[in-house]
mmCIF file of C-alpha atoms and ligand atoms in Angstrom:
data_model
loop_
_atom_site.group_PDB
_atom_site.id
_atom_site.type_symbol
_atom_site.label_atom_id
_atom_site.label_comp_id
_atom_site.label_asym_id
_atom_site.label_seq_id
_atom_site.Cartn_x
_atom_site.Cartn_y
_atom_site.Cartn_z
ATOM 1 C CA MET A 7 -15.170 -22.040 23.895
ATOM 2 C CA PHE A 8 -15.411 -18.546 25.887
ATOM 3 C CA ASN A 9 -14.240 -18.803 29.567
ATOM 4 C CA SER A 10 -15.573 -17.741 32.811
ATOM 5 C CA ARG A 11 -13.529 -14.292 32.969
ATOM 6 C CA THR A 12 -14.493 -13.862 28.850
ATOM 7 C CA LYS A 13 -16.636 -10.654 28.741
ATOM 8 C CA LYS A 14 -18.648 -9.869 26.378
ATOM 9 C CA VAL A 15 -18.251 -6.811 24.975
ATOM 10 C CA LEU A 16 -21.088 -4.643 22.429
ATOM 11 C CA ILE A 17 -20.095 -1.964 20.512
ATOM 12 C CA ILE A 18 -23.182 -0.126 19.254
ATOM 13 C CA GLY A 19 -21.869 1.748 16.024
ATOM 14 C CA ALA A 20 -19.696 -0.756 14.994
ATOM 15 C CA THR A 21 -19.658 0.954 11.402
ATOM 16 C CA GLY A 22 -17.873 3.777 12.214
ATOM 17 C CA GLN A 23 -14.376 5.652 13.226
ATOM 18 C CA LEU A 24 -14.288 4.341 15.910
ATOM 19 C CA GLY A 25 -16.758 1.320 16.347
ATOM 20 C CA ARG A 26 -14.049 -0.385 13.922
ATOM 21 C CA LEU A 27 -11.454 0.279 15.372
ATOM 22 C CA CYS A 28 -13.517 -0.835 18.600
ATOM 23 C CA LEU A 29 -14.558 -4.535 17.116
ATOM 24 C CA LYS A 30 -10.456 -5.318 16.612
ATOM 25 C CA VAL A 31 -9.840 -3.899 20.380
ATOM 26 C CA PHE A 32 -11.269 -5.643 21.835
ATOM 27 C CA SER A 33 -11.749 -9.130 20.031
ATOM 28 C CA GLY A 34 -8.962 -10.547 21.446
ATOM 29 C CA GLU A 35 -9.731 -13.570 23.581
ATOM 30 C CA LYS A 36 -11.242 -11.998 27.009
ATOM 31 C CA TYR A 37 -13.721 -10.484 25.112
ATOM 32 C CA GLN A 38 -16.449 -12.099 23.282
ATOM 33 C CA VAL A 39 -17.000 -8.611 21.151
ATOM 34 C CA MET A 40 -20.144 -8.334 19.020
ATOM 35 C CA GLY A 41 -21.144 -5.480 17.105
ATOM 36 C CA THR A 42 -24.462 -2.952 15.145
ATOM 37 C CA GLY A 43 -24.120 -0.802 12.407
ATOM 38 C CA PHE A 44 -27.159 0.862 10.894
ATOM 39 C CA SER A 45 -26.578 2.500 6.649
ATOM 40 C CA ARG A 46 -23.103 0.319 6.474
ATOM 41 C CA LEU A 47 -24.461 -2.846 8.125
ATOM 42 C CA SER A 48 -23.051 -6.011 7.580
ATOM 43 C CA SER A 49 -23.733 -9.402 7.998
ATOM 44 C CA GLU A 50 -21.697 -9.944 10.809
ATOM 45 C CA LEU A 51 -23.112 -7.354 12.907
ATOM 46 C CA LEU A 52 -26.440 -6.848 14.731
ATOM 47 C CA PRO A 53 -28.989 -4.380 12.894
ATOM 48 C CA LEU A 54 -29.662 -1.479 14.555
ATOM 49 C CA ASP A 55 -31.459 2.268 14.329
ATOM 50 C CA LEU A 56 -31.323 4.586 17.408
ATOM 51 C CA SER A 57 -32.957 6.957 15.370
ATOM 52 C CA GLN A 58 -35.417 4.573 16.538
ATOM 53 C CA GLU A 59 -38.007 4.140 20.086
ATOM 54 C CA GLY A 60 -37.526 0.570 21.699
ATOM 55 C CA GLU A 61 -35.384 -0.317 18.640
ATOM 56 C CA ALA A 62 -32.003 -0.392 21.450
ATOM 57 C CA VAL A 63 -33.729 -2.033 23.868
ATOM 58 C CA ALA A 64 -34.721 -4.499 22.883
ATOM 59 C CA VAL A 65 -31.045 -4.941 20.541
ATOM 60 C CA VAL A 66 -30.102 -4.930 24.421
ATOM 61 C CA SER A 67 -31.717 -7.753 26.285
ATOM 62 C CA ARG A 68 -30.919 -10.465 23.471
ATOM 63 C CA VAL A 69 -27.612 -9.548 23.126
ATOM 64 C CA ARG A 70 -27.205 -9.082 26.371
ATOM 65 C CA PRO A 71 -23.725 -7.442 27.327
ATOM 66 C CA ASP A 72 -21.379 -7.133 30.248
ATOM 67 C CA ILE A 73 -20.126 -4.257 28.490
ATOM 68 C CA ALA A 74 -21.589 -2.173 26.213
ATOM 69 C CA ILE A 75 -20.305 0.807 24.213
ATOM 70 C CA ILE A 76 -22.381 3.243 22.092
ATOM 71 C CA CYS A 77 -20.015 4.642 19.731
ATOM 72 C CA GLY A 78 -22.824 5.265 17.169
ATOM 73 C CA ALA A 79 -24.381 8.828 17.477
ATOM 74 C CA MET A 80 -25.789 11.607 15.652
ATOM 75 C CA THR A 81 -22.075 12.981 14.813
ATOM 76 C CA ASN A 82 -23.071 16.015 11.799
ATOM 77 C CA VAL A 83 -23.099 18.995 13.977
ATOM 78 C CA ASP A 84 -24.968 20.761 11.893
ATOM 79 C CA GLY A 85 -26.752 18.295 10.503
ATOM 80 C CA CYS A 86 -28.289 17.853 14.412
ATOM 81 C CA GLU A 87 -28.910 21.263 14.348
ATOM 82 C CA SER A 88 -31.786 20.814 11.421
ATOM 83 C CA ASP A 89 -33.015 18.177 13.247
ATOM 84 C CA ARG A 90 -33.218 18.364 16.852
ATOM 85 C CA GLU A 91 -35.483 15.966 17.571
ATOM 86 C CA LYS A 92 -33.242 13.368 15.567
ATOM 87 C CA ALA A 93 -30.431 14.713 17.828
ATOM 88 C CA PHE A 94 -32.264 13.714 21.021
ATOM 89 C CA GLN A 95 -33.226 10.322 20.417
ATOM 90 C CA ILE A 96 -30.071 9.433 18.668
ATOM 91 C CA ASN A 97 -27.488 11.483 21.338
ATOM 92 C CA LEU A 98 -29.996 11.153 24.055
ATOM 93 C CA LYS A 99 -32.941 8.572 24.216
ATOM 94 C CA SER A 100 -31.775 5.836 22.695
ATOM 95 C CA PRO A 101 -28.547 6.474 25.381
ATOM 96 C CA ALA A 102 -30.750 6.594 28.093
ATOM 97 C CA ASP A 103 -32.447 3.456 27.378
ATOM 98 C CA ILE A 104 -29.428 1.377 26.777
ATOM 99 C CA ALA A 105 -28.255 2.703 30.040
ATOM 100 C CA ARG A 106 -31.223 1.730 31.794
ATOM 101 C CA GLU A 107 -31.632 -2.062 30.431
ATOM 102 C CA MET A 108 -28.194 -2.510 30.723
ATOM 103 C CA LYS A 109 -28.831 -1.574 34.734
ATOM 104 C CA LYS A 110 -31.010 -4.711 34.741
ATOM 105 C CA ILE A 111 -27.301 -7.045 34.192
ATOM 106 C CA PRO A 112 -25.500 -8.030 36.938
ATOM 107 C CA GLY A 113 -22.025 -6.150 37.000
ATOM 108 C CA GLY A 114 -23.517 -4.419 33.907
ATOM 109 C CA LYS A 115 -21.271 -1.485 33.163
ATOM 110 C CA LEU A 116 -22.571 1.127 30.141
ATOM 111 C CA VAL A 117 -19.687 3.283 28.045
ATOM 112 C CA PHE A 118 -20.757 6.541 26.547
ATOM 113 C CA LEU A 119 -18.131 8.450 24.202
ATOM 114 C CA SER A 120 -18.471 12.339 24.193
ATOM 115 C CA THR A 121 -17.735 15.717 22.958
ATOM 116 C CA ASP A 122 -15.342 18.285 23.981
ATOM 117 C CA TYR A 123 -18.418 20.663 22.214
ATOM 118 C CA VAL A 124 -20.729 20.560 25.625
ATOM 119 C CA PHE A 125 -17.117 23.718 26.518
ATOM 120 C CA ASP A 126 -18.062 26.258 25.121
ATOM 121 C CA GLY A 127 -15.280 27.006 23.604
ATOM 122 C CA THR A 128 -13.704 30.155 25.705
ATOM 123 C CA SER A 129 -11.154 28.603 27.299
ATOM 124 C CA GLY A 130 -9.926 25.592 26.222
ATOM 125 C CA PRO A 131 -8.646 23.124 26.535
ATOM 126 C CA TYR A 132 -11.000 21.455 29.404
ATOM 127 C CA ASP A 133 -10.812 18.972 32.177
ATOM 128 C CA GLU A 134 -12.661 17.171 33.368
ATOM 129 C CA ASN A 135 -13.934 19.012 36.150
ATOM 130 C CA ALA A 136 -14.456 22.503 33.483
ATOM 131 C CA GLU A 137 -18.152 23.550 33.236
ATOM 132 C CA THR A 138 -19.891 22.281 30.778
ATOM 133 C CA ARG A 139 -22.087 24.751 28.286
ATOM 134 C CA PRO A 140 -22.745 23.549 25.258
ATOM 135 C CA LEU A 141 -23.545 26.120 21.579
ATOM 136 C CA ASN A 142 -24.820 23.760 19.777
ATOM 137 C CA VAL A 143 -27.655 20.829 19.488
ATOM 138 C CA TYR A 144 -24.925 18.730 18.773
ATOM 139 C CA GLY A 145 -22.740 20.163 22.243
ATOM 140 C CA GLU A 146 -26.222 20.069 24.156
ATOM 141 C CA SER A 147 -28.002 16.252 23.128
ATOM 142 C CA LYS A 148 -24.619 14.956 23.867
ATOM 143 C CA LEU A 149 -24.508 16.669 27.380
ATOM 144 C CA GLU A 150 -27.968 15.737 28.603
ATOM 145 C CA GLY A 151 -27.595 11.735 26.703
ATOM 146 C CA GLU A 152 -23.710 11.736 29.653
ATOM 147 C CA GLN A 153 -25.946 12.690 32.346
ATOM 148 C CA ALA A 154 -28.143 10.533 32.101
ATOM 149 C CA VAL A 155 -25.736 7.313 31.305
ATOM 150 C CA LEU A 156 -24.131 8.697 34.861
ATOM 151 C CA GLU A 157 -27.894 9.347 37.094
ATOM 152 C CA VAL A 158 -29.194 5.799 35.841
ATOM 153 C CA SER A 159 -25.908 3.642 37.512
ATOM 154 C CA ASP A 160 -22.836 5.026 38.807
ATOM 155 C CA ASN A 161 -20.802 1.765 37.468
ATOM 156 C CA ASN A 162 -20.549 3.138 33.514
ATOM 157 C CA LEU A 163 -17.686 5.399 31.976
ATOM 158 C CA VAL A 164 -18.633 8.518 29.747
ATOM 159 C CA VAL A 165 -15.083 9.061 27.752
ATOM 160 C CA ARG A 166 -15.104 12.863 26.118
ATOM 161 C CA THR A 167 -12.895 12.910 23.525
ATOM 162 C CA THR A 168 -12.725 15.863 20.353
ATOM 163 C CA THR A 169 -11.846 15.737 16.366
ATOM 164 C CA VAL A 170 -11.514 12.334 15.804
ATOM 165 C CA TYR A 171 -9.085 10.825 12.764
ATOM 166 C CA SER A 172 -7.173 7.590 11.172
ATOM 167 C CA PHE A 173 -6.959 7.069 7.655
ATOM 168 C CA GLN A 174 -10.569 4.325 7.148
ATOM 169 C CA GLU A 175 -11.158 3.397 3.467
ATOM 170 C CA GLY A 176 -14.344 5.700 2.441
ATOM 171 C CA GLY A 177 -13.931 6.846 6.122
ATOM 172 C CA ASN A 178 -15.065 10.958 6.508
ATOM 173 C CA ASN A 179 -12.465 11.935 8.760
ATOM 174 C CA PHE A 180 -10.767 15.723 9.280
ATOM 175 C CA ALA A 181 -7.595 13.557 8.034
ATOM 176 C CA MET A 182 -9.603 11.624 5.064
ATOM 177 C CA GLN A 183 -11.413 14.953 3.683
ATOM 178 C CA LEU A 184 -8.189 16.411 3.720
ATOM 179 C CA LEU A 185 -6.037 13.491 2.249
ATOM 180 C CA LYS A 186 -8.859 13.380 -0.424
ATOM 181 C CA ARG A 187 -9.715 16.848 -1.300
ATOM 182 C CA LEU A 188 -5.956 17.459 -1.922
ATOM 183 C CA SER A 189 -4.309 13.700 -3.734
ATOM 184 C CA GLN A 190 -7.290 15.669 -6.255
ATOM 185 C CA LYS A 191 -5.926 18.653 -6.272
ATOM 186 C CA GLU A 192 -8.879 20.500 -4.697
ATOM 187 C CA LYS A 193 -8.946 23.229 -2.561
ATOM 188 C CA MET A 194 -9.947 23.113 0.970
ATOM 189 C CA LEU A 195 -11.384 25.701 3.022
ATOM 190 C CA VAL A 196 -10.812 25.425 6.928
ATOM 191 C CA PRO A 197 -10.863 27.157 9.774
ATOM 192 C CA SER A 198 -7.903 28.667 11.506
ATOM 193 C CA ASP A 199 -9.594 29.850 14.776
ATOM 194 C CA GLN A 200 -10.596 26.755 15.479
ATOM 195 C CA TRP A 201 -8.695 24.737 18.095
ATOM 196 C CA ALA A 202 -8.592 21.097 19.936
ATOM 197 C CA THR A 203 -6.518 18.537 20.862
ATOM 198 C CA PRO A 204 -6.997 16.358 17.844
ATOM 199 C CA THR A 205 -7.647 12.709 18.322
ATOM 200 C CA TYR A 206 -5.963 9.094 16.625
ATOM 201 C CA ALA A 207 -9.418 6.879 17.173
ATOM 202 C CA PRO A 208 -6.817 3.652 16.976
ATOM 203 C CA ASP A 209 -5.321 5.241 20.833
ATOM 204 C CA LEU A 210 -8.966 6.162 21.564
ATOM 205 C CA ALA A 211 -10.039 2.416 21.192
ATOM 206 C CA LEU A 212 -6.869 1.354 23.274
ATOM 207 C CA ALA A 213 -7.533 3.810 25.713
ATOM 208 C CA LEU A 214 -10.843 2.430 25.900
ATOM 209 C CA GLU A 215 -9.840 -0.831 26.202
ATOM 210 C CA LYS A 216 -7.866 -0.399 29.371
ATOM 211 C CA LEU A 217 -10.679 2.103 31.617
ATOM 212 C CA LEU A 218 -12.164 -0.845 31.364
ATOM 213 C CA GLU A 219 -9.025 -3.164 32.411
ATOM 214 C CA ILE A 220 -9.198 -0.925 35.486
ATOM 215 C CA ASP A 221 -12.549 -0.317 35.992
ATOM 216 C CA ALA A 222 -13.157 2.644 35.409
ATOM 217 C CA ARG A 223 -15.541 5.295 36.191
ATOM 218 C CA GLY A 224 -17.876 8.913 35.764
ATOM 219 C CA ILE A 225 -16.307 11.090 33.547
ATOM 220 C CA PHE A 226 -12.824 10.519 32.160
ATOM 221 C CA HIS A 227 -11.698 12.665 28.660
ATOM 222 C CA ALA A 228 -9.546 10.920 26.103
ATOM 223 C CA ALA A 229 -7.414 12.575 22.995
ATOM 224 C CA GLY A 230 -4.292 13.308 21.019
ATOM 225 C CA SER A 231 -1.645 15.419 23.474
ATOM 226 C CA ASP A 232 -1.173 18.190 20.577
ATOM 227 C CA PHE A 233 -3.469 21.372 21.441
ATOM 228 C CA VAL A 234 -3.635 23.333 17.518
ATOM 229 C CA SER A 235 -5.359 25.168 15.738
ATOM 230 C CA ARG A 236 -7.588 22.938 12.413
ATOM 231 C CA LEU A 237 -5.512 24.678 10.541
ATOM 232 C CA ASP A 238 -2.107 24.048 11.857
ATOM 233 C CA PHE A 239 -3.836 20.490 12.142
ATOM 234 C CA ALA A 240 -3.804 20.068 7.997
ATOM 235 C CA ARG A 241 -0.785 21.975 7.387
ATOM 236 C CA GLU A 242 1.245 19.649 9.272
ATOM 237 C CA ALA A 243 -0.884 16.351 7.955
ATOM 238 C CA ALA A 244 -0.298 17.791 3.952
ATOM 239 C CA ARG A 245 3.886 18.023 5.053
ATOM 240 C CA ILE A 246 3.576 14.672 6.698
ATOM 241 C CA LEU A 247 1.632 13.051 4.123
ATOM 242 C CA LYS A 248 3.016 14.258 1.207
ATOM 243 C CA LEU A 249 -0.014 16.722 -0.052
ATOM 244 C CA ASP A 250 0.422 20.468 -1.639
ATOM 245 C CA PRO A 251 -0.293 22.543 2.056
ATOM 246 C CA ASN A 252 -1.010 25.310 -0.903
ATOM 247 C CA LEU A 253 -5.037 24.185 -1.194
ATOM 248 C CA ILE A 254 -5.138 24.394 2.402
ATOM 249 C CA GLN A 255 -6.773 28.166 3.094
ATOM 250 C CA GLY A 256 -7.571 29.512 6.818
ATOM 251 C CA LEU A 257 -10.992 31.182 7.164
ATOM 252 C CA PRO A 258 -12.334 32.317 10.554
ATOM 253 C CA THR A 259 -15.216 30.327 11.755
ATOM 254 C CA SER A 260 -17.678 33.519 11.109
ATOM 255 C CA GLU A 261 -16.621 33.333 7.144
ATOM 256 C CA LEU A 262 -17.561 29.728 7.009
ATOM 257 C CA LYS A 263 -21.351 29.643 7.397
ATOM 258 C CA GLN A 264 -21.685 26.936 9.637
ATOM 259 C CA LYS A 265 -25.330 26.152 11.059
ATOM 260 C CA ALA A 266 -24.281 24.884 14.067
ATOM 261 C CA LYS A 267 -21.988 27.690 16.747
ATOM 262 C CA ARG A 268 -19.020 26.013 16.676
ATOM 263 C CA PRO A 269 -16.627 25.859 20.453
ATOM 264 C CA LEU A 270 -13.450 28.144 19.596
ATOM 265 C CA LYS A 271 -11.065 27.719 21.906
ATOM 266 C CA ALA A 272 -11.923 23.637 22.696
ATOM 267 C CA GLY A 273 -9.495 20.774 23.211
ATOM 268 C CA LEU A 274 -9.431 18.410 25.861
ATOM 269 C CA ARG A 275 -7.096 18.166 28.660
ATOM 270 C CA THR A 276 -6.090 14.412 29.502
ATOM 271 C CA GLU A 277 -3.815 15.005 33.047
ATOM 272 C CA ARG A 278 -6.643 12.118 34.942
ATOM 273 C CA LEU A 279 -6.877 9.595 31.929
ATOM 274 C CA GLU A 280 -2.473 9.082 32.214
ATOM 275 C CA LYS A 281 -2.600 8.846 36.017
ATOM 276 C CA ASP A 282 -4.739 6.049 35.693
ATOM 277 C CA VAL A 283 -3.486 4.388 31.904
ATOM 278 C CA GLY A 284 -0.232 5.922 31.124
ATOM 279 C CA PRO A 285 0.326 8.074 28.558
ATOM 280 C CA LEU A 286 -0.682 6.005 25.107
ATOM 281 C CA MET A 287 -2.536 9.229 22.863
ATOM 282 C CA ARG A 288 -0.069 10.151 20.685
ATOM 283 C CA GLY A 289 -0.139 14.066 19.885
ATOM 284 C CA ILE A 290 -0.035 14.634 16.208
ATOM 285 C CA LYS A 291 3.376 14.501 14.614
ATOM 286 C CA GLU A 292 3.721 10.643 15.467
ATOM 287 C CA ALA A 293 -0.494 9.707 15.113
ATOM 288 C CA LEU A 294 0.392 11.609 11.453
ATOM 289 C CA TYR A 295 4.036 9.560 10.609
ATOM 290 C CA ASN A 296 1.624 6.467 11.506
ATOM 291 C CA PHE A 297 -1.479 7.691 9.547
ATOM 292 C CA ALA A 298 1.213 7.632 6.708
ATOM 293 C CA GLU A 299 2.472 4.153 7.368
ATOM 294 C CA ASN A 300 -1.035 2.778 7.414
ATOM 295 C CA LEU A 301 -1.575 4.607 3.953
ATOM 296 C CA GLY A 302 1.264 2.755 2.132
ATOM 297 C CA LYS A 303 2.680 6.893 1.727
ATOM 298 C CA SER A 304 6.531 7.087 3.945
ATOM 299 C CA PRO A 305 6.235 9.129 5.237
ATOM 300 C CA ILE A 306 8.354 13.006 5.167
ATOM 301 C CA LYS A 307 9.778 13.943 9.449
HETATM 302 N N1 NAP B 7 -15.736 12.170 15.079
HETATM 303 C C1 NAP B 7 -15.318 13.115 15.957
HETATM 304 O O1 NAP B 7 -13.887 14.052 15.270
HETATM 305 C C2 NAP B 7 -15.710 12.823 17.469
HETATM 306 C C3 NAP B 7 -15.289 14.683 17.898
HETATM 307 C C4 NAP B 7 -16.435 14.202 19.818
HETATM 308 C C5 NAP B 7 -16.596 13.073 20.018
HETATM 309 N N2 NAP B 7 -17.079 12.349 19.214
HETATM 310 C C6 NAP B 7 -17.939 10.655 19.659
HETATM 311 O O2 NAP B 7 -17.012 9.649 19.695
HETATM 312 C C7 NAP B 7 -18.199 8.396 18.226
HETATM 313 C C8 NAP B 7 -17.702 7.742 17.613
HETATM 314 O O3 NAP B 7 -17.764 8.854 16.604
HETATM 315 P P1 NAP B 7 -17.234 8.441 15.118
HETATM 316 O O4 NAP B 7 -16.059 9.187 14.370
HETATM 317 O O5 NAP B 7 -16.444 7.366 14.725
HETATM 318 O O6 NAP B 7 -18.299 8.552 14.004
HETATM 319 P P2 NAP B 7 -18.944 8.369 12.850
HETATM 320 O O7 NAP B 7 -18.216 8.339 12.561
HETATM 321 O O8 NAP B 7 -19.352 9.234 12.259
HETATM 322 O O9 NAP B 7 -19.641 6.932 13.070
HETATM 323 C C9 NAP B 7 -20.631 7.177 13.174
HETATM 324 C C10 NAP B 7 -21.676 5.929 13.905
HETATM 325 O O10 NAP B 7 -23.583 6.552 14.699
HETATM 326 C C11 NAP B 7 -23.633 5.574 13.677
HETATM 327 N N3 NAP B 7 -24.864 5.400 13.766
HETATM 328 C C12 NAP B 7 -25.556 6.880 13.112
HETATM 329 N N4 NAP B 7 -26.609 7.501 12.391
HETATM 330 C C13 NAP B 7 -27.406 5.828 13.353
HETATM 331 C C14 NAP B 7 -28.446 5.421 13.723
HETATM 332 N N5 NAP B 7 -29.208 6.095 13.569
HETATM 333 N N6 NAP B 7 -28.433 4.528 14.115
HETATM 334 C C15 NAP B 7 -27.506 3.641 15.025
HETATM 335 N N7 NAP B 7 -26.071 4.202 14.570
HETATM 336 C C16 NAP B 7 -25.880 5.145 13.941
HETATM 337 C C17 NAP B 7 -23.305 5.385 12.349
HETATM 338 O O11 NAP B 7 -23.535 2.881 11.598
HETATM 339 P P3 NAP B 7 -23.425 3.408 9.909
HETATM 340 O O12 NAP B 7 -22.382 3.840 9.761
HETATM 341 O O13 NAP B 7 -23.795 1.786 9.836
HETATM 342 O O14 NAP B 7 -24.594 4.523 9.682
HETATM 343 C C18 NAP B 7 -21.276 4.382 12.714
HETATM 344 O O15 NAP B 7 -21.267 3.381 13.194
HETATM 345 C C19 NAP B 7 -19.250 9.150 18.537
HETATM 346 O O16 NAP B 7 -20.374 9.235 20.486
HETATM 347 C C20 NAP B 7 -18.933 11.161 18.157
HETATM 348 O O17 NAP B 7 -20.190 11.846 19.172
HETATM 349 C C21 NAP B 7 -16.243 12.034 17.654
#
């Protein structure tokens, strides 16, 4: 039975790294949680393809949630560069449609997940007021998605994050890729000049819950507390997870032949989040110990 204070939360993209954790975090008695899936749909989720115009509106108008959280996105940065139209449909047009539909629900609130790729990476880590200048289609589509969602209602919330990782069976986040490769004694090429503030996904899911508790609006950055290069992050992960660091090979981005341009000094400052909900975003060491425990390995401290 749900009491009158129970809020209905719809997690759009509940099969991804963050979406799965949101399903857990919002499963307490304060919320009634539902989720959507796409390629990894299961029986307890609603089907939704954000690349198909009209589908998102149909789901939202049927569910009529008090809160919708868009975790689903076209996250493949090089894939976005190859298919601009699809990237904008998934990362901008469908979120804008959802925002308009949520506005019809009294008190309806939409949370849109965004990225530090809205910045050009010349002077990170960035705060919420820093000037945006995306270098690639993924960043452009996310920036326009943010703007559309905030334009529809000032009740809405945009949460920017970066380099999200967690232990997730079958997951493809950076730490999982490293774990898979190095466990199989395969070499891994890692950019040595891409800097960010790696974000532990369980902390991010909790930050979303805390932000909703205080009815946060506008833009917030939620990211880990360490500003590191991908190479240093990979080396620290290898050390803590007891993997062979010699299999990690650092290379400048210019030699990686990635289709989309990358912001080099990106990452996010989180003073606003800390001031409003407290210091809950862990640095890489503490988070990787927790990752190792979830993996069932006793970490090296
Ligand atoms: N991961 C990062 O490093 C990072 C960094 C900055 C910002 N972000 C943002 O944070 C959010 C969560 O990221 P994540 O790491 O959880 O991503 P993820 O693990 O790649 O999950 C992506 C989600 O999007 C869904 N999806 C993909 N295409 C879809 C489509 N056409 N229609 C409907 N759903 C679709 C997937 O559904 P299926 O699995 O069912 O196909 C999945 O649930 C995203 O908005 C992302 O842009 C992530």
